Amino acid sequence: MKMPGLNAMIGAFLIAVLLVIALVGLFWTPYDPMALSFTARLAPPSVDHLLGTDEFGRDVLSRIMVGARASIWIGTLTVGFATACGTAIGLLGGYSRGWIDRVVVALNNTLLAFPGILLALGLLAVFGANEYGIIFALGIAYTPSMARVVRVVVLSLREREFVEASRVMGNGALYTLLRHILPNCLAPITVLATSMFGWAILSESALSFLGLGVPPPAPTWGNMLAAGRPFIEQAVWLGLFPGLCIALTLLGINLLGDALRDRLDPRMRGTR
Amino acid sequence: MLRFTLNRLVMAVPTLVLVSIAVFSLVRLIPGDPAALMLGDIAQPDQIAALRVDLGLDKSIVQQFVIWTGNVLRGDFGRSIVNGEPVFALVTERFLVSAQIVVLAVALAGCLAVPAGVIAAWRQNSLADLVLVGSATVLLSIPTFWLGLLLLLLFGLKLGWLPVLGYVSIRDNIAAGLIYLVLPVMTLVIHETGALIRMSRASTLEVLRLDYVTHARAKGLSEAAVLWKHVFRNAFGPTWTMIGLILGHLLGGIAVIETVFTVPGLGRLMVDSILARDYPVIQGCLLLVAVSYVVINLFVDLLYPIFDPRVVAE
């Protein structure tokens, strides 16, 4: 692409808008997102309700603002969980090698043998279909991807001179790992964590759409789409706006992720 | 070639064993007594005890796993708690419904996206490239369930060209069955084309920079011959691997599409079983999709040398 700078700026702009919407939604929404109004059921977008109202007369814009918060919150905790666990496991496996590494690789490959959100679906059956169930299920499902990337980087780093030097100087393994190896893993970790944030937001909205996510009446973009589905013929806006929010958020993350990858880690270019 | 094939086949065995252990343990991880959970709040203690014996829960974990594996190998996945149907028949029937959608969609997406990716790379930084890459990134960012809803709204409700609800199997009526497949397949094709264009473009770009491409051009080959014989054949490998990954990922994530278009497939079955806590069916779905993912990747690996004979030599 000719202008990676432009793409990155569009991506950053979309994410900034999302953050502002979510932040404002913490303190102020045009209406109470849960307030029912039987006089304003399925009202089309107007000056009073910029994005219309849903089948219970609730303001769609207010619900989208609160839904943004849910997406960011779940996405952040999921990525945080997967990054922390995956990095720790990757460092352990890559640095210790031997049988610990073999166990790590075997466990990793087993979890990676479950495609897509299938593993998360199975784990949701264990944790229960709610906000924290999703965070744990998705977090565990994403951990092996992070562990695999970190492990490969550590495997090559541990043979480098500066790591050797640290060992020879008598530094403990933990010190060497945290002081010399981890900082050199941060670029690929950042790149992967960015895409992971996109996966998490997409999966959360998909699970909520399936009725396995955050239970109504609390609004998320996914459960708003699911609830609006029977009414989309009379009320197009119910099917339009929450989906548009998910798509724009993912587009922002994808553009930003591509730019980040090109800048930080040219080796990972072209992978999904 | 034989050695390569055998090697790959043997390598798949430990994965399959570990996957079945994982599926088995997942159900064991559910907090509380599975028998009590399955029967619900109104169950009597003797009913729970009877179900425990029936499910083999009174035996040791290892014994349970051996019995379960033996049953699975004989095609006995147990019975659904909700309606008592044998799980194996249920999941395989639903699997075929999902598989026809996924296979059709990936085949069509591949036919569209691979040439598009090659053209984008061939004319890198041209207007065509920018448009293709830009639209691929946008398509990739549209969630399938939203895209499905929009297509349903347009073709089903506004234009009235395609059915909105229900499903007819192509085994019962080919013409009617195909009509019900159009929207789900179209949704997946549009989405996956985005991912595949990017992959195909990236791997083509890498090959285009290599010396033998310059050499092929220098010796006067036509541009079409260079692209087809030298570039495409060397660049297709990564895309082919990704097609296998996408097939598996779609099987795992097809529940949303089946929900939008009310298709009675495996994904919807799994979600309904999670909501109903029908553990034998959940186990059956997980196992079937995970095993087919392993088999698809094995198949992709085994066919890889057709495009790139170098891997056998390594």
Coordinates of C-alpha atoms in Angstrom, one line a residue:
Chain A
M1 CA 0.0 0.0 0.0
K2 CA 1.2 3.4 -0.9
M3 CA 0.3 5.4 2.2
P4 CA 0.6 3.3 5.3
G5 CA 0.5 6.5 7.3
L6 CA -3.0 7.3 6.1
N7 CA -4.3 3.9 7.0
A8 CA -2.8 4.1 10.4
M9 CA -4.4 7.5 10.9
I10 CA -7.8 6.3 9.9
G11 CA -7.4 3.3 12.2
A12 CA -6.3 5.5 15.1
F13 CA -9.1 7.9 14.5
L14 CA -11.8 5.1 14.5
I15 CA -10.4 3.7 17.8
A16 CA -10.2 7.2 19.3
V17 CA -13.8 7.8 18.5
L18 CA -14.7 4.5 20.1
L19 CA -12.8 5.3 23.2
V20 CA -14.5 8.8 23.5
I21 CA -17.9 7.3 23.0
A22 CA -17.3 4.7 25.7
L23 CA -15.8 7.2 28.0
V24 CA -18.6 9.7 27.7
G25 CA -21.0 6.8 28.1
L26 CA -19.6 6.1 31.5
F27 CA -20.9 9.5 32.8
W28 CA -23.6 10.6 30.4
T29 CA -26.0 9.1 27.9
P30 CA -28.8 11.0 26.1
Y31 CA -31.4 8.8 27.8
D32 CA -31.3 6.1 30.5
P33 CA -30.3 3.0 28.4
M34 CA -32.7 0.8 30.3
A35 CA -35.7 3.1 30.5
L36 CA -38.7 1.7 28.8
S37 CA -41.1 3.9 26.9
F38 CA -44.3 2.5 25.4
T39 CA -45.1 5.7 23.6
A40 CA -41.8 5.7 21.7
R41 CA -41.6 2.0 20.6
L42 CA -39.6 1.4 17.4
A43 CA -39.4 5.1 16.7
P44 CA -37.2 5.9 13.7
P45 CA -34.1 8.1 14.0
S46 CA -35.1 11.7 14.7
V47 CA -33.9 14.8 16.6
D48 CA -35.2 13.3 19.9
H49 CA -33.6 9.8 19.3
L50 CA -30.7 10.3 16.9
L51 CA -30.4 6.5 16.2
G52 CA -34.1 5.7 16.9
T53 CA -35.5 3.4 19.7
D54 CA -35.9 -0.3 20.0
E55 CA -38.9 -2.6 20.6
F56 CA -39.2 -1.4 24.2
G57 CA -38.8 2.2 23.4
R58 CA -35.2 2.3 24.7
D59 CA -32.9 4.9 23.1
V60 CA -30.5 3.1 20.7
L61 CA -27.7 5.7 20.9
S62 CA -27.6 5.4 24.7
R63 CA -27.5 1.7 24.5
I64 CA -24.8 1.7 21.9
M65 CA -22.7 4.0 24.1
V66 CA -23.1 1.7 27.1
G67 CA -22.4 -1.3 24.7
A68 CA -19.1 0.2 23.7
R69 CA -18.1 0.2 27.3
A70 CA -18.9 -3.5 27.6
S71 CA -17.0 -4.4 24.4
I72 CA -13.9 -2.5 25.5
W73 CA -14.0 -3.8 29.1
I74 CA -14.4 -7.5 28.0
G75 CA -11.9 -7.0 25.2
T76 CA -9.3 -5.5 27.5
L77 CA -9.7 -8.1 30.2
T78 CA -9.6 -11.0 27.7
V79 CA -6.4 -9.7 26.0
G80 CA -4.8 -8.9 29.4
F81 CA -5.5 -12.4 30.6
A82 CA -4.3 -14.1 27.4
T83 CA -1.2 -11.9 27.2
A84 CA -0.2 -12.4 30.8
C85 CA -0.7 -16.2 30.8
G86 CA 0.6 -16.7 27.2
T87 CA 3.7 -14.6 27.8
A88 CA 4.5 -16.5 31.1
I89 CA 4.0 -19.9 29.4
G90 CA 6.0 -18.9 26.4
L91 CA 8.9 -17.6 28.4
L92 CA 8.8 -20.7 30.6
G93 CA 8.7 -23.1 27.7
G94 CA 11.2 -21.3 25.4
Y95 CA 13.7 -20.6 28.1
S96 CA 13.7 -23.9 30.0
R97 CA 13.5 -26.2 27.0
G98 CA 13.6 -29.9 27.9
W99 CA 10.5 -31.7 29.2
I100 CA 8.8 -28.5 30.4
D101 CA 8.9 -27.2 26.9
R102 CA 7.6 -30.4 25.5
V103 CA 4.6 -30.3 27.9
V104 CA 4.0 -26.7 27.0
V105 CA 4.1 -27.4 23.2
A106 CA 1.8 -30.5 23.6
L107 CA -0.8 -28.6 25.6
N108 CA -0.6 -25.6 23.2
N109 CA -1.1 -27.8 20.1
T110 CA -4.0 -29.5 21.7
L111 CA -5.8 -26.2 22.4
L112 CA -4.9 -24.9 19.0
A113 CA -6.5 -28.0 17.4
F114 CA -9.9 -26.5 18.3
P115 CA -10.7 -24.1 15.4
G116 CA -12.1 -20.6 15.9
I117 CA -14.4 -19.9 18.8
L118 CA -15.2 -23.6 19.2
L119 CA -12.9 -23.9 22.3
A120 CA -14.4 -20.8 23.7
L121 CA -17.9 -22.3 23.2
G122 CA -16.8 -25.5 25.0
L123 CA -15.3 -23.5 27.9
L124 CA -18.4 -21.3 28.1
A125 CA -20.3 -24.6 28.9
V126 CA -17.9 -24.9 31.9
F127 CA -17.8 -21.3 33.1
G128 CA -21.4 -20.4 32.4
A129 CA -22.7 -17.9 29.8
N130 CA -22.1 -14.5 31.3
E131 CA -19.6 -11.6 31.2
Y132 CA -16.9 -13.3 33.3
G133 CA -17.5 -16.7 31.7
I134 CA -16.7 -15.0 28.3
I135 CA -13.6 -13.4 29.6
F136 CA -12.2 -16.6 30.9
A137 CA -13.3 -18.7 28.0
L138 CA -11.9 -16.3 25.4
G139 CA -8.8 -15.6 27.5
I140 CA -8.0 -19.3 27.7
A141 CA -8.8 -19.9 24.0
Y142 CA -6.3 -17.1 23.0
T143 CA -3.5 -18.0 25.4
P144 CA -1.9 -20.7 23.2
S145 CA -1.5 -18.3 20.3
M146 CA 0.4 -15.8 22.5
A147 CA 2.4 -18.6 24.1
R148 CA 3.4 -19.9 20.7
V149 CA 4.6 -16.6 19.4
V150 CA 6.5 -15.8 22.6
R151 CA 8.1 -19.2 22.8
V152 CA 9.5 -19.0 19.3
V153 CA 11.0 -15.6 20.0
V154 CA 12.5 -16.7 23.3
L155 CA 14.0 -19.8 21.6
S156 CA 16.1 -17.7 19.3
L157 CA 16.9 -15.0 21.9
R158 CA 18.3 -17.4 24.4
E159 CA 21.2 -18.3 22.1
R160 CA 22.1 -14.6 21.6
E161 CA 25.3 -13.2 23.2
F162 CA 23.6 -10.7 25.5
V163 CA 21.6 -13.5 27.1
E164 CA 24.7 -15.7 27.4
A165 CA 26.5 -12.7 29.0
S166 CA 23.8 -12.3 31.5
R167 CA 24.0 -15.9 32.4
V168 CA 27.8 -15.9 32.7
M169 CA 27.6 -12.9 35.0
G170 CA 25.8 -15.1 37.4
N171 CA 22.3 -13.5 37.0
G172 CA 19.4 -15.8 37.9
A173 CA 17.1 -17.2 35.2
L174 CA 14.2 -15.1 36.4
Y175 CA 16.3 -11.9 36.2
T176 CA 17.7 -12.8 32.8
L177 CA 14.2 -13.5 31.5
L178 CA 12.6 -10.3 32.8
R179 CA 15.5 -7.9 32.2
H180 CA 16.9 -9.2 28.9
I181 CA 14.5 -11.5 27.2
L182 CA 11.1 -10.1 27.9
P183 CA 11.9 -6.5 26.6
N184 CA 12.9 -8.1 23.3
C185 CA 9.6 -9.9 23.0
L186 CA 7.5 -6.8 23.4
A187 CA 7.2 -6.0 19.7
P188 CA 5.6 -9.3 18.6
I189 CA 3.5 -9.3 21.8
T190 CA 2.1 -5.9 21.0
V191 CA 1.3 -6.8 17.4
L192 CA -0.5 -10.0 18.4
A193 CA -2.3 -8.3 21.4
T194 CA -3.7 -5.7 19.0
S195 CA -5.2 -8.3 16.6
M196 CA -6.4 -10.2 19.7
F197 CA -8.3 -7.2 20.9
G198 CA -10.2 -7.3 17.5
W199 CA -10.8 -11.1 17.9
A200 CA -12.1 -10.5 21.4
I201 CA -14.5 -7.8 20.4
L202 CA -15.8 -9.8 17.4
S203 CA -16.1 -13.0 19.5
E204 CA -17.8 -11.2 22.4
S205 CA -20.4 -9.7 20.0
A206 CA -20.9 -13.1 18.2
L207 CA -21.4 -14.9 21.6
S208 CA -23.8 -12.2 22.8
F209 CA -25.6 -12.5 19.4
L210 CA -26.0 -16.2 20.1
G211 CA -27.4 -15.6 23.5
L212 CA -24.3 -16.9 25.2
G213 CA -22.8 -13.6 26.2
V214 CA -23.8 -10.7 28.4
P215 CA -27.4 -11.4 29.2
P216 CA -30.1 -8.8 28.4
P217 CA -31.3 -6.3 29.4
A218 CA -27.7 -5.0 29.8
P219 CA -26.8 -3.8 26.3
T220 CA -24.0 -5.1 24.1
W221 CA -23.7 -4.6 20.4
G222 CA -24.1 -8.3 19.9
N223 CA -27.2 -8.8 21.9
M224 CA -28.7 -5.6 20.5
L225 CA -28.4 -7.1 17.0
A226 CA -29.9 -10.4 18.2
A227 CA -32.8 -8.6 19.9
G228 CA -33.4 -6.4 16.8
R229 CA -33.4 -9.2 14.3
P230 CA -37.2 -9.9 14.4
F231 CA -37.9 -6.2 13.8
I232 CA -35.4 -5.3 11.1
E233 CA -38.1 -5.1 8.4
Q234 CA -40.0 -2.3 10.2
A235 CA -37.0 -0.9 12.1
V236 CA -33.9 -1.1 9.8
W237 CA -31.9 1.0 12.3
L238 CA -32.0 -1.8 14.9
G239 CA -30.1 -4.0 12.5
L240 CA -27.9 -1.3 11.1
F241 CA -26.2 0.8 13.9
P242 CA -24.9 -1.8 16.4
G243 CA -23.4 -3.8 13.5
L244 CA -21.9 -0.7 12.0
C245 CA -20.2 0.0 15.4
I246 CA -18.7 -3.5 15.5
A247 CA -17.5 -3.2 11.8
L248 CA -15.9 0.2 12.3
T249 CA -14.2 -0.9 15.5
L250 CA -12.8 -3.9 13.8
L251 CA -11.7 -1.9 10.8
G252 CA -9.9 0.5 13.1
I253 CA -8.1 -2.3 14.9
N254 CA -7.2 -4.0 11.6
L255 CA -5.8 -0.9 10.1
L256 CA -3.9 0.0 13.2
G257 CA -2.7 -3.6 13.6
D258 CA -1.4 -3.7 10.0
A259 CA 0.5 -0.5 10.5
L260 CA 1.9 -1.7 13.8
R261 CA 3.0 -5.0 12.2
D262 CA 4.8 -3.2 9.4
R263 CA 6.6 -1.0 11.8
L264 CA 7.4 -3.4 14.6
D265 CA 7.7 -6.8 13.1
P266 CA 8.3 -7.1 9.4
R267 CA 8.6 -10.9 9.6
M268 CA 4.9 -11.2 10.5
R269 CA 3.7 -9.3 7.5
G270 CA 1.1 -11.1 5.5
T271 CA -0.1 -13.5 8.2
R272 CA -3.7 -13.2 9.3
Chain B
M1 CA 6.4 -39.4 -1.2
L2 CA 5.2 -42.4 0.7
R3 CA 7.5 -41.6 3.6
F4 CA 6.2 -38.0 3.6
T5 CA 2.6 -39.3 3.7
L6 CA 3.2 -41.8 6.4
N7 CA 5.1 -39.2 8.5
R8 CA 2.2 -36.8 8.3
L9 CA -0.3 -39.5 9.1
V10 CA 1.6 -40.7 12.2
M11 CA 2.1 -37.1 13.4
A12 CA -1.7 -36.6 13.5
V13 CA -2.3 -39.5 15.9
P14 CA -1.0 -37.8 19.1
T15 CA -3.0 -34.7 18.3
L16 CA -6.1 -36.7 18.0
V17 CA -5.5 -38.5 21.3
L18 CA -4.8 -35.2 23.1
V19 CA -7.9 -33.6 21.5
S20 CA -10.1 -36.4 22.8
I21 CA -8.6 -36.1 26.3
A22 CA -9.3 -32.4 26.2
V23 CA -12.9 -32.9 25.1
F24 CA -13.4 -35.6 27.8
S25 CA -11.8 -33.4 30.5
L26 CA -13.8 -30.3 29.5
V27 CA -17.0 -31.9 30.6
R28 CA -15.3 -33.2 33.8
L29 CA -14.3 -29.5 34.6
I30 CA -17.9 -28.5 34.9
P31 CA -18.4 -27.5 38.6
G32 CA -20.7 -29.8 40.6
D33 CA -22.0 -33.2 39.9
P34 CA -22.8 -33.7 36.2
A35 CA -25.6 -36.1 37.0
A36 CA -27.3 -33.6 39.4
L37 CA -26.8 -30.7 36.9
M38 CA -28.3 -32.8 34.1
L39 CA -31.4 -33.7 36.1
G40 CA -32.0 -30.2 37.5
D41 CA -33.3 -29.0 40.9
I42 CA -36.3 -31.3 41.3
A43 CA -34.2 -34.6 41.1
Q44 CA -34.5 -37.2 43.9
P45 CA -31.2 -38.5 45.3
D46 CA -31.9 -42.0 44.1
Q47 CA -32.5 -40.7 40.5
I48 CA -29.1 -38.9 40.7
A49 CA -27.4 -42.0 42.0
A50 CA -29.0 -44.1 39.1
L51 CA -27.8 -41.6 36.5
R52 CA -24.3 -41.6 38.0
V53 CA -24.1 -45.4 37.5
D54 CA -25.7 -45.0 34.1
L55 CA -23.1 -42.4 33.0
G56 CA -20.3 -44.5 34.7
L57 CA -19.5 -41.6 37.0
D58 CA -19.0 -44.1 39.9
K59 CA -15.8 -45.4 38.3
S60 CA -12.3 -43.9 38.4
I61 CA -11.5 -41.1 35.9
V62 CA -9.1 -43.3 34.0
Q63 CA -11.6 -46.1 33.7
Q64 CA -14.2 -43.6 32.5
F65 CA -11.9 -42.3 29.9
V66 CA -11.1 -45.8 28.6
I67 CA -14.8 -46.6 28.4
W68 CA -15.6 -43.4 26.7
T69 CA -12.9 -43.7 24.1
G70 CA -13.9 -47.3 23.4
N71 CA -17.5 -46.1 22.9
V72 CA -16.4 -43.2 20.7
L73 CA -14.3 -45.5 18.5
R74 CA -17.4 -47.7 17.9
G75 CA -19.4 -44.6 17.0
D76 CA -21.3 -44.5 20.3
F77 CA -21.3 -40.9 21.6
G78 CA -24.0 -41.6 24.1
R79 CA -27.6 -40.2 24.1
S80 CA -28.9 -36.6 24.2
I81 CA -30.2 -35.7 27.7
V82 CA -32.9 -33.5 26.2
N83 CA -34.5 -35.9 23.8
G84 CA -32.7 -39.2 24.2
E85 CA -31.6 -39.3 20.5
P86 CA -28.3 -41.0 19.9
V87 CA -25.6 -38.3 19.7
F88 CA -23.6 -39.7 16.9
A89 CA -26.5 -39.8 14.4
L90 CA -27.5 -36.3 15.5
V91 CA -24.1 -34.6 15.2
T92 CA -23.2 -36.3 11.9
E93 CA -26.5 -35.2 10.3
R94 CA -26.1 -31.6 11.5
F95 CA -22.4 -31.7 10.5
L96 CA -23.2 -32.5 6.9
V97 CA -25.5 -29.4 6.8
S98 CA -22.8 -27.1 8.1
A99 CA -20.1 -28.8 6.0
Q100 CA -21.9 -28.2 2.7
I101 CA -22.2 -24.5 3.4
V102 CA -18.6 -24.1 4.5
V103 CA -17.0 -26.2 1.7
L104 CA -19.1 -24.4 -1.0
A105 CA -18.2 -21.0 0.5
V106 CA -14.5 -21.6 0.8
A107 CA -14.3 -23.1 -2.7
L108 CA -16.1 -20.0 -4.2
A109 CA -14.1 -17.6 -2.1
G110 CA -10.8 -19.2 -3.2
C111 CA -11.8 -19.0 -6.9
L112 CA -12.5 -15.3 -6.5
A113 CA -9.8 -14.2 -4.0
V114 CA -6.7 -16.1 -5.3
P115 CA -6.7 -14.5 -8.8
A116 CA -7.6 -11.1 -7.3
G117 CA -4.7 -11.3 -4.8
V118 CA -2.3 -12.3 -7.6
I119 CA -3.5 -9.3 -9.8
A120 CA -3.2 -6.9 -6.8
A121 CA 0.4 -8.0 -6.2
W122 CA 1.3 -8.0 -9.9
R123 CA 0.1 -4.4 -10.2
Q124 CA 1.3 -3.4 -6.7
N125 CA 0.4 0.2 -5.7
S126 CA -1.8 0.6 -8.8
L127 CA -5.4 1.8 -8.4
A128 CA -6.6 -1.8 -8.8
D129 CA -4.3 -2.9 -5.9
L130 CA -5.4 -0.1 -3.6
V131 CA -9.1 -0.8 -4.3
L132 CA -8.6 -4.6 -3.8
V133 CA -6.6 -4.3 -0.6
G134 CA -8.8 -1.6 0.8
S135 CA -12.0 -3.6 0.1
A136 CA -10.4 -6.8 1.4
T137 CA -9.6 -5.0 4.7
V138 CA -13.2 -3.6 4.9
L139 CA -14.7 -7.0 4.1
L140 CA -12.5 -8.7 6.8
S141 CA -13.8 -6.2 9.4
I142 CA -17.5 -6.8 8.8
P143 CA -18.8 -9.5 11.2
T144 CA -20.5 -12.3 9.4
F145 CA -23.6 -12.2 11.4
W146 CA -24.2 -8.5 10.6
L147 CA -23.4 -9.0 7.0
G148 CA -25.8 -11.9 7.0
L149 CA -28.5 -9.7 8.6
L150 CA -28.0 -7.0 6.0
L151 CA -28.2 -9.5 3.1
L152 CA -31.3 -11.1 4.6
L153 CA -32.8 -7.6 4.9
L154 CA -32.0 -6.8 1.3
F155 CA -32.6 -10.0 -0.6
G156 CA -35.1 -11.6 1.7
L157 CA -37.3 -8.8 3.1
K158 CA -36.9 -5.8 0.7
L159 CA -36.5 -7.5 -2.7
G160 CA -38.2 -10.8 -1.7
W161 CA -36.0 -12.8 -3.9
L162 CA -34.9 -15.4 -1.3
P163 CA -36.5 -17.1 1.6
V164 CA -36.1 -15.6 5.0
L165 CA -36.9 -18.4 7.4
G166 CA -36.7 -22.2 7.3
Y167 CA -34.5 -24.7 5.6
V168 CA -34.9 -27.4 3.0
S169 CA -32.3 -30.1 2.7
I170 CA -30.9 -30.6 -0.8
R171 CA -31.4 -34.3 -0.3
D172 CA -35.1 -33.7 -0.2
N173 CA -35.4 -31.2 -3.0
I174 CA -32.3 -30.0 -4.9
A175 CA -33.6 -26.8 -6.3
A176 CA -35.4 -25.6 -3.1
G177 CA -32.4 -26.7 -1.0
L178 CA -30.0 -24.7 -3.1
I179 CA -32.1 -21.6 -2.8
Y180 CA -31.8 -21.8 1.0
L181 CA -28.0 -22.1 0.7
V182 CA -27.6 -19.0 -1.3
L183 CA -27.6 -16.4 1.5
P184 CA -25.4 -18.3 4.1
V185 CA -22.9 -19.2 1.4
M186 CA -22.9 -15.7 -0.1
T187 CA -22.3 -14.2 3.4
L188 CA -19.3 -16.4 4.1
V189 CA -17.8 -15.9 0.6
I190 CA -17.9 -12.1 0.9
H191 CA -16.2 -12.3 4.3
E192 CA -13.6 -14.9 3.5
T193 CA -12.7 -13.3 0.2
G194 CA -11.2 -10.4 2.2
A195 CA -8.9 -12.7 4.2
L196 CA -7.8 -14.7 1.2
I197 CA -7.1 -11.7 -1.0
R198 CA -4.7 -10.4 1.6
M199 CA -2.9 -13.7 2.0
S200 CA -2.7 -14.4 -1.7
R201 CA -1.4 -10.9 -2.4
A202 CA 1.2 -11.1 0.4
S203 CA 2.7 -14.4 -0.7
T204 CA 2.6 -13.4 -4.4
L205 CA 4.5 -10.2 -3.6
E206 CA 7.2 -12.2 -1.9
V207 CA 7.8 -14.4 -4.9
L208 CA 7.6 -11.5 -7.4
R209 CA 10.7 -10.0 -5.8
L210 CA 12.8 -13.2 -6.4
D211 CA 15.6 -13.4 -9.0
Y212 CA 14.1 -16.2 -11.0
V213 CA 11.1 -14.0 -11.8
T214 CA 13.4 -11.3 -13.2
H215 CA 15.3 -14.1 -15.1
A216 CA 12.0 -15.5 -16.5
R217 CA 11.1 -12.0 -17.8
A218 CA 14.5 -11.4 -19.1
K219 CA 14.5 -14.5 -21.2
G220 CA 11.4 -13.1 -22.9
L221 CA 8.6 -15.1 -21.5
S222 CA 5.2 -13.5 -21.8
E223 CA 3.9 -11.8 -18.7
A224 CA 1.1 -14.4 -18.5
A225 CA 3.6 -17.3 -18.6
V226 CA 5.7 -15.7 -15.9
L227 CA 2.7 -15.2 -13.6
W228 CA 1.2 -18.6 -14.1
K229 CA 4.3 -20.8 -14.4
H230 CA 6.8 -19.1 -12.1
V231 CA 4.9 -16.8 -9.7
F232 CA 1.6 -18.4 -9.1
R233 CA 2.9 -21.9 -8.6
N234 CA 5.4 -20.8 -6.0
A235 CA 3.1 -18.4 -4.3
F236 CA 0.1 -20.6 -3.9
G237 CA 1.4 -22.7 -1.0
P238 CA 0.7 -20.3 2.0
T239 CA -2.8 -19.5 0.6
W240 CA -3.5 -23.2 0.2
T241 CA -2.6 -23.8 3.9
M242 CA -4.8 -20.9 4.9
I243 CA -7.7 -22.3 3.0
G244 CA -7.4 -25.4 5.2
L245 CA -7.3 -23.2 8.3
I246 CA -10.3 -21.2 7.2
L247 CA -12.3 -24.4 6.5
G248 CA -11.8 -25.4 10.1
H249 CA -12.4 -21.9 11.6
L250 CA -15.6 -21.6 9.7
L251 CA -16.8 -25.0 11.0
G252 CA -16.0 -23.8 14.5
G253 CA -17.7 -20.4 14.1
I254 CA -20.6 -21.2 11.8
A255 CA -23.1 -21.0 14.7
V256 CA -23.8 -17.3 14.1
I257 CA -24.5 -17.8 10.4
E258 CA -26.8 -20.7 11.2
T259 CA -28.6 -18.5 13.7
V260 CA -29.1 -15.7 11.3
F261 CA -30.5 -17.9 8.5
T262 CA -32.2 -20.5 10.8
V263 CA -30.1 -23.3 9.3
P264 CA -30.2 -26.5 11.4
G265 CA -26.5 -27.1 11.4
L266 CA -23.9 -28.2 13.9
G267 CA -23.1 -24.8 15.3
R268 CA -26.7 -24.1 16.2
L269 CA -26.9 -27.6 17.7
M270 CA -23.9 -26.9 19.9
V271 CA -25.2 -23.5 21.1
D272 CA -28.6 -25.0 21.9
S273 CA -26.9 -27.8 23.8
I274 CA -24.9 -25.4 25.8
L275 CA -28.0 -23.4 26.7
A276 CA -29.8 -26.7 27.6
R277 CA -26.7 -28.2 29.4
D278 CA -26.9 -31.2 27.1
Y279 CA -23.3 -32.4 27.8
P280 CA -23.1 -35.5 25.7
V281 CA -24.2 -33.5 22.6
I282 CA -21.7 -30.7 23.5
Q283 CA -19.0 -33.3 23.7
G284 CA -20.0 -34.9 20.4
C285 CA -20.0 -31.5 18.6
L286 CA -16.6 -30.5 20.0
L287 CA -15.0 -33.8 19.2
L288 CA -16.4 -33.9 15.6
V289 CA -15.3 -30.4 14.7
A290 CA -11.9 -30.8 16.3
V291 CA -11.3 -34.1 14.6
S292 CA -12.4 -32.8 11.3
Y293 CA -10.1 -29.8 11.7
V294 CA -7.1 -32.1 12.3
V295 CA -8.2 -34.2 9.3
I296 CA -8.6 -31.2 7.0
N297 CA -5.2 -29.9 7.9
L298 CA -3.7 -33.3 7.3
F299 CA -5.4 -33.5 3.9
V300 CA -4.1 -30.0 3.1
D301 CA -0.6 -31.0 4.1
L302 CA -0.8 -34.2 2.0
L303 CA -1.9 -32.3 -1.1
Y304 CA 0.6 -29.5 -0.6
P305 CA 3.4 -31.3 -2.6
I306 CA 1.2 -31.1 -5.7
F307 CA 1.7 -27.3 -5.7
D308 CA 5.2 -27.3 -4.1
P309 CA 7.2 -30.5 -4.5
R310 CA 10.0 -29.0 -2.4
V311 CA 8.4 -29.9 0.9
V312 CA 8.7 -33.7 0.2
A313 CA 12.5 -33.3 -0.2
E314 CA 12.9 -31.5 3.0

